[in-house]
Coordinates of C-alpha atoms in Angstrom, one line a residue:
M14 CA 0.0 0.0 0.0
T15 CA 1.3 3.4 -0.9
Q16 CA 2.3 5.4 2.2
P17 CA 1.1 8.9 2.5
P18 CA 3.7 11.6 1.6
P19 CA 5.5 13.5 4.3
P20 CA 4.4 17.1 4.9
P21 CA 6.1 19.3 2.3
P22 CA 8.1 22.4 3.3
Q23 CA 6.0 25.5 4.0
Q24 CA 6.8 28.9 2.8
P25 CA 7.2 31.3 5.8
P26 CA 5.0 34.3 5.9
Q27 CA 6.7 37.1 4.0
G28 CA 6.3 40.9 4.1
G29 CA 6.8 43.4 1.4
G30 CA 5.5 46.6 -0.2
F31 CA 6.6 49.8 -1.6
G32 CA 5.7 53.4 -1.8
P33 CA 4.6 55.2 -4.9
P34 CA 7.5 56.0 -7.3
Q35 CA 9.0 59.5 -6.7
D36 CA 9.4 60.2 -10.4
Q37 CA 5.8 59.7 -11.5
P38 CA 2.4 59.2 -9.8
P39 CA 1.1 55.7 -9.2
Q40 CA -1.2 54.3 -11.8
D41 CA -4.7 53.3 -10.7
Q42 CA -5.5 49.8 -11.7
P43 CA -9.1 48.5 -11.6
P44 CA -9.6 45.2 -9.7
Q45 CA -10.2 42.0 -11.7
T46 CA -12.1 38.9 -10.8
P47 CA -10.2 37.1 -7.9
P48 CA -9.3 33.4 -8.2
P49 CA -10.4 30.8 -5.7
A50 CA -9.5 31.4 -2.1
A51 CA -7.0 28.6 -1.9
G52 CA -4.3 30.7 -3.7
P53 CA -3.1 34.3 -3.8
N54 CA -5.2 37.0 -5.3
L55 CA -3.8 36.8 -8.8
G56 CA -6.3 39.1 -10.5
K57 CA -6.1 42.2 -8.4
A58 CA -3.4 44.6 -9.4
P59 CA -1.5 46.1 -6.4
E60 CA -2.6 49.6 -5.4
P61 CA -0.2 52.4 -4.3
G62 CA 1.3 51.4 -1.0
Y63 CA 0.3 47.8 -1.4
G64 CA 2.4 45.3 0.4
Y65 CA 2.3 46.7 4.0
P66 CA 2.7 44.0 6.6
Q67 CA -0.3 41.7 6.8
A68 CA -1.2 39.3 9.5
P69 CA 0.1 35.8 8.6
Q70 CA -2.4 33.1 8.0
A71 CA -2.4 30.0 10.0
P72 CA -0.4 27.2 8.2
Q73 CA -2.5 24.4 6.8
T74 CA 0.2 21.8 7.2
P75 CA 2.8 21.2 9.9
P76 CA 6.1 23.0 9.1
P77 CA 9.2 20.8 8.5
A78 CA 11.9 20.4 11.0
A79 CA 14.9 22.6 10.8
P80 CA 17.9 21.1 9.0
Q81 CA 20.4 19.5 11.3
N82 CA 23.8 21.1 11.4
P83 CA 23.8 23.0 8.2
P84 CA 27.3 23.5 6.8
Q85 CA 29.0 26.7 7.7
P86 CA 31.7 28.6 5.8
P87 CA 35.1 28.0 7.2
A88 CA 36.0 30.6 9.8
G89 CA 38.9 32.9 9.2
Y90 CA 38.7 32.8 5.5
G91 CA 37.7 36.3 4.8
Y92 CA 34.0 35.8 5.4
P93 CA 32.1 39.1 5.6
Q94 CA 32.3 40.3 9.2
G95 CA 30.0 43.3 9.1
A96 CA 28.5 46.0 7.0
P97 CA 30.7 47.3 4.2
A98 CA 32.3 50.6 4.7
P99 CA 30.7 53.5 2.8
Q100 CA 32.5 55.3 0.0
P101 CA 33.9 58.7 0.7
P102 CA 31.4 61.5 -0.2
Q103 CA 31.1 62.2 -3.9
A104 CA 29.3 64.8 -5.8
P105 CA 25.8 63.5 -6.5
Q106 CA 25.4 65.6 -9.6
T107 CA 25.8 63.8 -12.9
P108 CA 28.7 65.1 -15.0
P109 CA 27.8 67.1 -18.0
G110 CA 26.9 65.0 -21.0
Y111 CA 25.0 62.4 -19.1
G112 CA 21.4 63.3 -19.4
Y113 CA 21.5 67.1 -19.1
P114 CA 19.0 68.9 -21.3
G115 CA 20.3 69.8 -24.7
Q116 CA 23.4 67.6 -24.4
Q117 CA 24.1 64.2 -26.0
P118 CA 25.6 61.4 -24.0
G119 CA 29.3 61.2 -24.6
P120 CA 31.2 58.1 -25.6
Y121 CA 31.1 55.3 -23.2
G122 CA 34.1 55.2 -20.9
Q123 CA 34.8 58.9 -20.7
P124 CA 35.9 60.2 -17.3
Q125 CA 33.0 59.2 -15.1
Q126 CA 34.3 56.6 -12.6
A127 CA 36.2 56.6 -9.4
P128 CA 39.9 55.8 -9.6
Y129 CA 40.7 52.2 -9.0
G130 CA 42.2 51.6 -5.6
Q131 CA 40.5 54.5 -3.9
P132 CA 38.8 53.3 -0.8
G133 CA 35.1 52.9 -1.3
Y134 CA 32.1 50.7 -0.9
G135 CA 33.1 47.1 -1.7
Q136 CA 36.8 48.1 -2.4
P137 CA 39.8 46.9 -0.5
G138 CA 41.3 49.1 2.2
F139 CA 38.9 48.8 5.1
G140 CA 40.3 45.7 6.7
Q141 CA 37.6 43.3 5.5
P142 CA 36.5 42.0 2.2
G143 CA 33.9 44.0 0.2
Y144 CA 31.4 42.6 -2.1
G145 CA 34.0 42.2 -4.8
Q146 CA 36.2 40.0 -2.7
Q147 CA 35.9 36.2 -2.4
P148 CA 35.2 35.3 1.2
G149 CA 36.6 31.8 1.5
Y150 CA 38.7 29.1 0.0
G151 CA 37.5 28.9 -3.5
Y152 CA 34.4 30.6 -2.4
P153 CA 32.3 32.6 -4.9
Q154 CA 32.0 36.4 -4.7
Q155 CA 28.3 36.0 -4.2
P156 CA 25.9 33.0 -4.2
T157 CA 25.4 32.0 -7.8
M158 CA 21.7 31.8 -7.4
P159 CA 19.4 34.3 -5.9
Y160 CA 18.5 34.4 -2.2
Q161 CA 16.1 32.3 -0.2
P162 CA 14.4 33.6 2.9
Q163 CA 15.3 32.1 6.3
A164 CA 12.8 29.8 7.8
G165 CA 10.6 31.7 10.3
Q166 CA 11.3 35.1 8.8
P167 CA 8.0 36.8 9.7
G168 CA 6.2 38.9 7.2
G169 CA 6.5 42.6 7.9
G170 CA 9.2 41.9 10.4
K171 CA 12.9 42.9 10.5
K172 CA 14.3 43.0 7.0
L173 CA 17.6 41.3 6.1
N174 CA 20.2 43.8 5.0
A175 CA 22.4 43.1 2.0
Q176 CA 25.3 41.7 4.0
M177 CA 23.1 39.3 6.0
L178 CA 21.5 38.1 2.7
I179 CA 24.9 37.1 1.5
I180 CA 25.5 35.0 4.6
V181 CA 22.1 33.4 4.5
A182 CA 22.2 32.6 0.9
A183 CA 25.7 31.1 1.1
V184 CA 24.7 28.8 4.0
V185 CA 21.4 27.7 2.3
A186 CA 23.1 27.1 -1.0
I187 CA 25.8 24.9 0.5
A188 CA 23.1 23.0 2.4
L189 CA 21.3 22.3 -0.8
I190 CA 24.4 21.0 -2.5
I191 CA 25.2 18.6 0.3
G192 CA 21.7 17.1 0.0
G193 CA 21.6 14.2 -2.4
G194 CA 20.3 10.7 -2.3
V195 CA 20.9 7.3 -3.8
W196 CA 21.2 7.3 -7.6
Y197 CA 21.2 4.5 -10.2
A198 CA 22.7 4.6 -13.6
S199 CA 19.5 3.5 -15.3
S200 CA 15.9 4.4 -14.7
G201 CA 12.4 3.4 -15.9
K202 CA 9.8 5.6 -17.6
D203 CA 7.2 7.4 -15.6
E204 CA 4.2 5.2 -15.0
G205 CA 2.1 8.0 -13.6
K206 CA -0.4 10.2 -15.3
Q207 CA 0.8 12.9 -17.7
N208 CA -0.6 16.3 -18.4
D209 CA -1.8 17.4 -21.8
T210 CA 0.5 16.1 -24.5
A211 CA -1.2 17.7 -27.4
G212 CA -0.2 19.7 -30.0
Q213 CA 18.7 29.6 -22.7
S214 CA 17.7 29.9 -19.2
G215 CA 17.1 33.5 -18.3
G216 CA 15.0 36.5 -18.9
T217 CA 15.1 37.1 -22.6
G218 CA 14.5 35.2 -25.8
G219 CA 12.9 35.3 -29.1
T220 CA 12.6 39.1 -29.3
D221 CA 12.6 40.6 -32.8
D222 CA 12.2 44.4 -32.1
D223 CA 12.2 47.1 -29.5
N224 CA 8.6 46.3 -28.5
G225 CA 9.3 42.7 -27.7
A226 CA 7.4 41.2 -30.6
T227 CA 8.1 37.5 -30.9
T228 CA 7.8 34.7 -33.4
S229 CA 6.4 31.3 -32.9
G230 CA 8.3 28.7 -30.9
K231 CA 10.7 26.1 -32.2
E232 CA 10.2 23.5 -29.5
K233 CA 7.8 20.8 -30.6
A234 CA 6.1 18.1 -28.5
P235 CA 7.4 14.6 -29.2
S236 CA 5.0 11.8 -29.9
D237 CA 6.0 10.4 -26.5
P238 CA 7.3 12.9 -24.0
S239 CA 8.4 10.2 -21.5
A240 CA 12.1 10.8 -20.8
K241 CA 15.0 8.7 -19.5
V242 CA 18.2 9.5 -17.8
L243 CA 20.8 10.2 -20.5
F244 CA 23.8 10.5 -18.3
Q245 CA 25.1 12.0 -15.0
V246 CA 28.3 13.8 -14.2
P247 CA 29.8 12.9 -10.8
A248 CA 30.5 15.8 -8.5
P249 CA 34.2 16.7 -8.5
E250 CA 36.4 16.0 -5.6
V251 CA 36.9 19.1 -3.3
K252 CA 39.8 19.2 -0.9
N253 CA 39.5 20.4 2.6
D254 CA 36.2 21.8 4.0
S255 CA 35.8 24.2 1.1
T256 CA 33.3 25.3 -1.5
V257 CA 34.2 26.0 -5.0
V258 CA 32.2 27.8 -7.8
V259 CA 31.3 25.6 -10.8
S260 CA 29.0 28.1 -12.3
G261 CA 28.3 28.0 -16.0
S262 CA 26.5 25.7 -18.4
W263 CA 25.6 25.9 -22.1
L264 CA 23.8 23.8 -24.6
T265 CA 24.7 23.6 -28.3
D266 CA 23.3 21.4 -31.1
K267 CA 26.2 19.0 -30.3
A268 CA 27.3 19.4 -26.8
Y269 CA 26.3 20.0 -23.2
V270 CA 29.0 22.2 -21.7
K271 CA 29.6 22.5 -18.0
S272 CA 32.1 24.2 -15.7
G273 CA 34.0 22.0 -13.3
I274 CA 36.7 22.9 -10.8
A275 CA 39.2 25.0 -12.8
R276 CA 38.0 23.5 -16.1
I277 CA 35.3 23.6 -18.7
V278 CA 34.1 20.3 -20.2
G279 CA 32.0 19.5 -23.3
Y280 CA 29.9 16.4 -23.1
D281 CA 28.1 14.5 -25.8
R282 CA 24.6 15.6 -25.1
D283 CA 23.0 12.2 -25.7
K284 CA 25.6 9.8 -24.3
G285 CA 27.6 12.0 -21.9
G286 CA 31.1 11.1 -23.1
E287 CA 33.7 13.9 -22.9
L288 CA 34.2 15.6 -26.2
W289 CA 36.8 18.1 -25.0
K290 CA 38.2 19.8 -21.9
I291 CA 39.6 23.3 -21.3
P292 CA 41.8 23.6 -18.3
L293 CA 41.9 26.8 -16.4
A294 CA 44.5 28.2 -13.9
G295 CA 41.9 28.7 -11.2
P296 CA 38.2 28.2 -10.5
V297 CA 35.5 29.9 -12.5
C298 CA 34.1 33.0 -10.8
Q299 CA 31.2 33.9 -13.1
A300 CA 30.0 32.8 -16.6
S301 CA 28.0 34.5 -19.2
R302 CA 24.6 33.0 -19.9
H303 CA 24.7 34.4 -23.5
V304 CA 26.4 33.0 -26.6
T305 CA 27.1 34.4 -30.0
D306 CA 25.6 33.0 -33.2
D307 CA 28.7 30.9 -33.7
N308 CA 28.6 29.6 -30.1
L309 CA 31.2 31.7 -28.4
T310 CA 30.8 32.7 -24.7
A311 CA 32.8 34.2 -21.9
V312 CA 33.9 33.4 -18.3
L313 CA 35.7 35.1 -15.4
Y314 CA 38.1 32.9 -13.5
Q315 CA 40.9 33.2 -10.9
P316 CA 44.6 33.2 -12.0
A317 CA 45.5 30.4 -9.6
M318 CA 44.0 27.7 -7.4
P319 CA 43.1 28.9 -3.9
T320 CA 44.9 27.6 -0.9
K321 CA 44.4 28.0 2.9
A322 CA 47.2 30.5 3.0
D323 CA 45.8 32.4 0.0
P324 CA 42.1 31.6 -0.2
S325 CA 41.4 33.9 -3.2
H326 CA 43.4 35.3 -6.0
G327 CA 40.7 37.6 -7.3
C328 CA 38.6 37.2 -10.5
S329 CA 40.8 39.1 -12.9
Q330 CA 41.0 36.6 -15.9
I331 CA 38.5 37.2 -18.7
A332 CA 38.4 34.4 -21.3
L333 CA 36.5 33.8 -24.5
I334 CA 35.5 30.2 -25.1
D335 CA 34.6 28.4 -28.3
L336 CA 31.9 25.9 -27.4
D337 CA 32.0 24.1 -30.7
A338 CA 35.8 23.7 -31.0
G339 CA 36.3 23.3 -27.2
K340 CA 39.1 26.0 -27.1
R341 CA 39.9 29.0 -25.1
L342 CA 40.5 31.7 -27.8
W343 CA 42.0 34.3 -25.5
T344 CA 42.4 35.5 -21.9
K345 CA 42.6 39.2 -21.0
T346 CA 43.1 41.3 -18.0
V347 CA 42.5 45.0 -17.2
K348 CA 44.7 47.1 -15.0
T349 CA 44.6 50.5 -13.4
G350 CA 48.2 51.5 -13.1
D351 CA 50.0 48.3 -12.2
Q352 CA 47.1 46.7 -10.3
L353 CA 44.8 44.1 -11.8
I354 CA 41.1 44.8 -11.6
N355 CA 39.0 42.0 -10.1
F356 CA 35.6 41.8 -11.8
D357 CA 32.2 40.8 -10.3
N358 CA 30.2 39.9 -13.4
I359 CA 30.5 39.1 -17.1
T360 CA 28.1 39.1 -20.0
L361 CA 28.0 39.1 -23.8
S362 CA 26.0 41.1 -26.3
G363 CA 26.6 40.7 -30.1
K364 CA 30.4 40.6 -30.5
T365 CA 31.2 42.4 -27.2
V366 CA 32.3 40.8 -23.9
A367 CA 31.6 43.2 -21.0
V368 CA 32.7 43.0 -17.4
G369 CA 31.7 45.1 -14.4
S370 CA 32.8 45.7 -10.8
T371 CA 33.0 48.3 -8.0
S372 CA 36.1 49.5 -9.8
G373 CA 34.3 50.1 -13.0
G374 CA 33.6 48.3 -16.2
A375 CA 35.5 47.2 -19.3
A376 CA 34.7 45.6 -22.7
F377 CA 36.4 43.6 -25.4
D378 CA 35.5 42.7 -28.9
V379 CA 35.5 38.9 -29.5
S380 CA 38.7 39.5 -31.5
G381 CA 40.3 40.5 -28.2
K382 CA 40.5 44.2 -28.8
L383 CA 39.9 46.4 -25.8
L384 CA 36.9 48.7 -26.4
W385 CA 36.8 50.6 -23.1
S386 CA 38.0 50.4 -19.5
P387 CA 37.7 52.5 -16.3
K388 CA 39.3 56.0 -16.3
P389 CA 41.1 57.4 -13.2
A390 CA 39.0 60.6 -13.2
D391 CA 35.6 58.8 -13.4
S392 CA 33.2 59.8 -10.6
C393 CA 30.7 57.1 -11.5
Y394 CA 31.3 53.4 -12.2
D395 CA 29.7 50.6 -14.1
A396 CA 28.6 48.0 -11.5
G397 CA 27.7 45.5 -14.2
Y398 CA 26.0 44.9 -17.5
G399 CA 23.1 43.0 -19.0
G400 CA 23.7 41.4 -22.3
G401 CA 21.8 39.5 -25.0
D402 CA 20.0 41.4 -27.7
K403 CA 21.3 44.7 -26.4
L404 CA 23.9 45.9 -23.9
V405 CA 22.7 47.7 -20.8
A406 CA 24.9 49.1 -18.0
V407 CA 24.0 49.7 -14.4
R408 CA 26.0 52.7 -13.6
K409 CA 26.4 53.9 -10.0
C410 CA 26.9 57.6 -9.1
G411 CA 27.1 59.4 -5.8
S412 CA 28.2 58.2 -2.4
Y413 CA 26.8 55.2 -0.6
D414 CA 24.1 57.1 1.3
Q415 CA 23.2 59.2 -1.8
R416 CA 23.4 56.6 -4.5
Q417 CA 21.7 57.0 -7.8
L418 CA 21.6 54.3 -10.5
H419 CA 21.7 55.1 -14.2
I420 CA 20.3 52.4 -16.4
Q421 CA 22.1 53.0 -19.7
T422 CA 21.5 51.3 -23.1
I423 CA 24.8 51.5 -24.9
D424 CA 26.2 50.7 -28.3
P425 CA 28.2 47.5 -27.7
K426 CA 30.7 48.4 -30.4
S427 CA 31.5 52.0 -29.7
G428 CA 30.4 52.3 -26.1
K429 CA 28.2 55.4 -27.0
V430 CA 25.3 55.9 -24.6
I431 CA 22.0 55.5 -26.6
S432 CA 19.6 56.2 -23.8
E433 CA 19.5 56.6 -20.0
Y434 CA 17.0 56.2 -17.2
K435 CA 17.8 57.6 -13.8
M436 CA 16.3 55.6 -10.9
T437 CA 15.1 57.3 -7.8
E438 CA 18.0 58.2 -5.5
G439 CA 18.5 55.8 -2.6
I440 CA 18.0 52.6 -4.6
E441 CA 21.4 50.9 -4.1
Y442 CA 21.0 47.8 -6.3
A443 CA 19.3 46.9 -9.5
S444 CA 19.2 43.8 -11.7
I445 CA 18.8 43.6 -15.5
V446 CA 16.0 41.1 -16.1
S447 CA 15.9 41.7 -19.9
T448 CA 17.6 44.1 -22.3
N449 CA 15.0 43.8 -25.1
P450 CA 12.4 44.8 -24.0
L451 CA 14.3 46.6 -21.2
V452 CA 13.1 45.4 -17.7
V453 CA 14.9 46.2 -14.5
A454 CA 14.2 44.8 -11.0
A455 CA 15.0 46.4 -7.7
D456 CA 14.2 46.1 -4.0
V457 CA 12.9 49.6 -3.4
G458 CA 13.5 50.7 0.2
D459 CA 14.4 47.1 1.2
S460 CA 10.7 46.5 1.2
A461 CA 10.6 43.0 -0.4
G462 CA 11.3 41.5 3.0
D463 CA 11.9 38.0 1.6
G464 CA 15.5 38.1 0.4
S465 CA 14.3 37.9 -3.2
G466 CA 15.9 41.3 -4.2
I467 CA 12.7 42.3 -5.9
S468 CA 9.9 44.6 -4.8
D469 CA 9.3 46.3 -8.1
F470 CA 10.0 45.9 -11.8
F471 CA 10.7 48.9 -14.1
S472 CA 9.7 48.7 -17.8
I473 CA 11.9 51.2 -19.7
D474 CA 11.9 52.3 -23.3
S475 CA 15.4 51.5 -24.4
R476 CA 15.3 54.0 -27.3
T477 CA 14.3 57.1 -25.2
G478 CA 15.2 56.1 -21.6
K479 CA 11.7 56.9 -20.4
L480 CA 9.8 54.8 -17.9
R481 CA 7.0 52.9 -19.5
T482 CA 5.5 51.5 -16.3
R483 CA 6.4 50.3 -12.8
I484 CA 5.1 46.9 -11.6
S485 CA 4.7 46.0 -8.0
A486 CA 5.7 42.4 -7.1
P487 CA 5.3 41.9 -3.4
G488 CA 7.5 39.2 -2.0
E489 CA 4.7 37.4 -0.3
Q490 CA 2.9 36.9 -3.6
F491 CA 5.6 36.3 -6.2
A492 CA 8.6 33.9 -6.3
A493 CA 11.1 35.4 -8.7
R494 CA 14.6 36.0 -7.5
C495 CA 17.4 38.5 -8.4
E496 CA 20.7 39.0 -6.7
G497 CA 21.7 42.4 -8.0
I498 CA 24.4 43.2 -5.5
T499 CA 27.4 42.3 -7.7
R500 CA 25.9 40.2 -10.5
V501 CA 23.3 42.4 -12.2
E502 CA 22.0 39.6 -14.5
A503 CA 21.6 37.0 -11.8
C504 CA 17.8 36.7 -12.0
N505 CA 15.8 33.5 -12.3
L506 CA 12.3 32.1 -12.0
L507 CA 11.0 34.6 -14.5
A508 CA 11.0 35.4 -18.2
V509 CA 10.3 38.2 -20.6
G510 CA 8.7 38.0 -24.0
N511 CA 5.6 39.2 -26.0
D512 CA 6.1 42.5 -24.2
R513 CA 5.1 40.7 -21.1
L514 CA 6.7 39.8 -17.8
Y515 CA 6.0 36.2 -16.6
L516 CA 6.2 35.6 -12.9
P517 CA 5.5 32.5 -10.7
T518 CA 3.4 33.0 -7.6
E519 CA 4.6 31.8 -4.3
E520 CA 3.5 28.3 -3.3
H521 CA 0.2 27.9 -1.5
D522 CA -2.1 25.1 -0.4
G523 CA -3.4 22.8 -3.2
T524 CA -6.5 20.7 -3.1
G525 CA -4.9 17.5 -1.8
K526 CA -3.7 16.7 1.7
Y527 CA -0.2 18.3 2.3
S528 CA -0.4 19.5 -1.3
Q529 CA 1.4 22.7 -2.5
T530 CA 1.1 24.4 -5.8
N531 CA 1.5 27.7 -7.7
E532 CA 0.9 29.5 -11.0
I533 CA 2.6 31.6 -13.6
V534 CA 0.9 35.0 -14.3
A535 CA 1.7 37.6 -16.9
F536 CA 2.1 41.4 -16.7
D537 CA 1.8 43.8 -19.6
L538 CA 5.0 45.8 -19.9
A539 CA 3.2 48.8 -21.4
T540 CA 0.5 49.2 -18.8
G541 CA 1.9 47.3 -15.8
K542 CA -1.4 45.4 -15.3
Q543 CA -1.9 41.7 -15.2
T544 CA -3.2 40.3 -18.5
G545 CA -5.5 37.7 -16.9
Q546 CA -3.4 34.8 -18.3
R547 CA -2.6 32.1 -15.8
A548 CA -0.8 28.8 -16.1
D549 CA -1.6 26.4 -13.2
A550 CA 1.2 24.0 -12.1
G551 CA -1.3 21.3 -11.1
D552 CA -1.8 19.9 -7.7
G553 CA 1.4 19.0 -6.0
Y554 CA 3.6 20.6 -8.7
T555 CA 5.3 24.0 -8.6
I556 CA 6.0 25.7 -11.9
S557 CA 8.9 28.1 -12.8
P558 CA 9.6 29.9 -16.1
L559 CA 12.9 28.9 -17.7
R560 CA 13.1 30.9 -20.9
M561 CA 11.2 32.1 -23.9
D562 CA 10.9 30.0 -27.1
G563 CA 9.8 32.7 -29.6
G564 CA 6.3 33.6 -28.5
N565 CA 6.0 30.6 -26.2
L566 CA 7.1 30.2 -22.6
I567 CA 9.2 27.2 -21.6
A568 CA 8.6 26.2 -17.9
Y569 CA 9.7 23.5 -15.5
K570 CA 7.3 21.7 -13.1
R571 CA 8.9 20.5 -10.0
P572 CA 7.2 17.2 -9.0
P573 CA 5.3 16.0 -6.0
Y574 CA 6.5 13.1 -3.9
D575 CA 5.3 10.4 -6.3
K576 CA 5.9 11.8 -9.8
G577 CA 8.7 13.0 -12.0
G578 CA 9.2 16.6 -13.1
Q579 CA 8.0 18.0 -16.4
V580 CA 9.0 20.6 -19.0
V581 CA 6.1 22.3 -20.7
S582 CA 5.5 24.9 -23.4
I583 CA 2.9 27.6 -22.7
S584 CA 1.5 29.4 -25.7
G585 CA 1.9 33.1 -25.6
T586 CA -1.7 33.7 -26.7
G587 CA -4.0 31.2 -25.2
F588 CA -1.7 30.0 -22.4
K589 CA -2.3 26.4 -23.5
E590 CA 0.1 24.0 -21.9
T591 CA 1.9 21.3 -23.9
T592 CA 4.1 18.7 -22.3
L593 CA 7.5 18.5 -23.9
L594 CA 9.2 16.2 -21.4
Q595 CA 8.1 13.9 -18.6
N596 CA 10.8 12.6 -16.2
P597 CA 10.7 9.2 -14.6
A598 CA 8.9 8.8 -11.3
T599 CA 11.2 6.3 -9.6
D600 CA 12.4 7.2 -6.2
A601 CA 16.1 7.3 -7.1
V602 CA 15.6 9.5 -10.1
R603 CA 13.2 11.9 -8.3
D604 CA 15.6 12.2 -5.3
V605 CA 18.4 13.6 -7.5
E606 CA 16.0 15.6 -9.7
T607 CA 14.6 17.4 -6.7
S608 CA 18.0 18.0 -5.1
M609 CA 18.6 20.5 -7.9
S610 CA 16.0 23.2 -7.5
P611 CA 15.3 26.0 -10.1
E612 CA 16.2 28.5 -7.4
Y613 CA 19.8 27.3 -6.8
S614 CA 20.7 25.3 -9.9
E615 CA 21.2 25.8 -13.6
F616 CA 18.4 24.4 -15.9
L617 CA 18.7 24.2 -19.7
Y618 CA 16.1 22.7 -22.1
A619 CA 16.2 22.3 -25.8
E620 CA 15.0 19.8 -28.4
G621 CA 13.9 17.1 -25.9
H622 CA 17.0 17.5 -23.7
L623 CA 16.8 18.8 -20.1
F624 CA 20.0 19.4 -18.1
M625 CA 20.3 20.3 -14.5
S626 CA 23.5 21.2 -12.8
K627 CA 24.9 22.6 -9.6
V628 CA 26.7 25.9 -9.2
Y629 CA 28.9 24.9 -6.2
A630 CA 31.0 21.9 -5.5
S631 CA 31.8 21.0 -1.9
K632 CA 33.3 18.3 0.2
R633 CA 30.8 15.5 0.6
S634 CA 29.3 15.2 4.1
T635 CA 29.7 11.4 4.1
V636 CA 31.6 9.0 1.9
R637 CA 28.4 7.0 1.4
E638 CA 26.5 9.8 -0.3
K639 CA 26.6 9.9 -4.1
E640 CA 26.5 13.4 -5.5
Y641 CA 26.4 14.7 -9.1
L642 CA 27.5 17.8 -10.8
A643 CA 25.0 17.5 -13.6
V644 CA 22.3 15.2 -14.8
G645 CA 20.7 15.0 -18.3
F646 CA 17.3 13.8 -19.3
G647 CA 16.0 13.2 -22.8
T648 CA 13.0 11.9 -24.8
S649 CA 13.3 9.1 -27.3

C-alpha cells in the first residue's frame, strides 16, 4: 500500500511593499475577478502602498523540522564580518553629457568613474572584504543563485540587509548542495499520469524588435514525452572543507558544456562522453549565460587555485570560449596602473564581452580588442552589464548614502550611450531582467522582505530612456529572484517575451492533503497590469519559467513526492500547456532531480533535452552519499 507523503516544506510568511514612485504618480488599476480562495489573489493589481505587513495566515500543514547542522563557511577565510564601509562622499550631480537637457551622452568610458584603488564601498582598504572579494577558500564572490528567505522570517518583520543576505544565501546554497540521495545509472519511464501532451535559461529570448514582438516557438512536442536519464556527471572532488564555484552551463546542437573545478568540459549531449576539456589556472568565478551566433561565450576565473594561505586570487581573468571547438580563444586582464582589476560579473552582447565591478567596467571585442576600461578621473562606475539582444549598464553615481543608479543602453561596439534612465535616489542595487524589452528589477526601500531582491519591476523604453510603467511584485505573492548586489544579470524564476513579464506566484495550499502548488501569471509591460493569463502548475507541482521560445514560454514543473518533473511549453496567446518532457517517477531519479531546484541550480532545455547542474562543489558530508555535478534527461 502506498504510504502517505511527508508534509512538504512550508513557505514562511513574508512581508513586502513599496511606496509610490517618486518620479511619477502611481497608476490606478481596476480590480479584476479574484481566483479561488486557496491561492493568492492573482487578479487584483496592487494599489499604491500595497504590500504593507499583513497578518500571517495559520499554516494548513505542519512545518518541516529545521535542517540538522547546516554547513557553515570555514572561519577565518575572509567571510564578511560586518556592514561594508561606505564610500567617501562624492558629488551626486551627474557630470555634463549624461542626461543634461540639450546635451548628447558622450562616448562610453569617458571620465566618469572613481579611480581604482581609492577606498570605497566594496573596495579593499577597510580591513575586511567588500562585495567584490571572495570570502573563502575557492568561495564565490556571491551566491550564484538568488536568495532564499530564512525559515521563520516573519512577514512585515525585520528585513535582512544586503550583507546578511549574502551570509544566509551562502549557507542555504551549501546546504542544498550537500543534500543528495541514492542514484542509479538506469531508470524506468514514468508510469504516472501525464498532463496534456497535445499539439537559454534567463529573462530574454525570441525578441525581434524594441517592442518585444516575438515569433512562434521552435520547440515541438514529441510523440512520446516520456524521458529517460541520458547520463550523469559525478561531483568533482573538493579538498578540505571548502566550497568552489562551478557556475556556467551551455547547450549547443552537439554538446552540453559545464564548468568544473578549474576547467570547462564539453559532453556529448546524448551519451555523456567527454568531447573536449579546457583547463583553467583557477576556479571559474562567473560565466555569461549568453552565446554568439557561432557559439562563443565568456567566463571570469581566478589566475591560480586557492589555498588555505591564499584563499582567493581575485577574479581578474577574462576568457573567450569556443563551445564548438572546445578552445579558449584568448584570456585578457584589465589594469589601473600596475594593479589588476577584479571583476564581479560578465556578459556578452553581439560581439562584445563586458565585465563590471565596483572598480568600473570594461569591454572587449571577440577578437580580443579592448573597447573601453575604467578611467582614473571617473566619478561614477559601471557596477555591471546586462547582455543578450542589447547591452545595458547599471552605472552607479554618488556616495553610498546618496546613491543614484543610471540604467544606460549603450552601443556594444562604440560604447556610446544610446539612452539613460535615472532611478530614484537611494536605490542601491538593480538587476537587468531583460535588455529587449528593457526590464529592471529592484528592491525599493528594502521592502521586499523575503530576500528575493525584488519589490518592483521597471519597464523602460530603451530608445528614449523613459519609464513605461512600474510593476509592484510583493515578496509574499511572487517567487522570482534577483541577486543584483554584484551580479546584475543574476535573475531566475522569471521570463520576458511578447512585451510581457512572466512571474511565478509563491507556493500555496493545493486541493490535496499536504499539497502545495502555484501558478505563472503575466504582466503587460506597457500598462503594468496583469493580462489575466494564468498557467496552473497542477496539484502537488510547482511551476517556474525557464526561458522564452519565440512567442511561447518554456517552464519547468517541480514534481510532488510520487511523480517526475516536467518541461512544458505555454503558448503566448491562449496559455495552453503542452508537455515537452516527462521525467521518470522512480524514487532514485526523483531524489536527484529534486536535489537540484530551479532557485539554486542551472536548468537548460532544448530539443527534448533537459540538463540540471549545480553551481557549487563542496566536500561531501559522508563518503556514502553519491552526488552529481549535472544530470541530463531526454526523450526518445
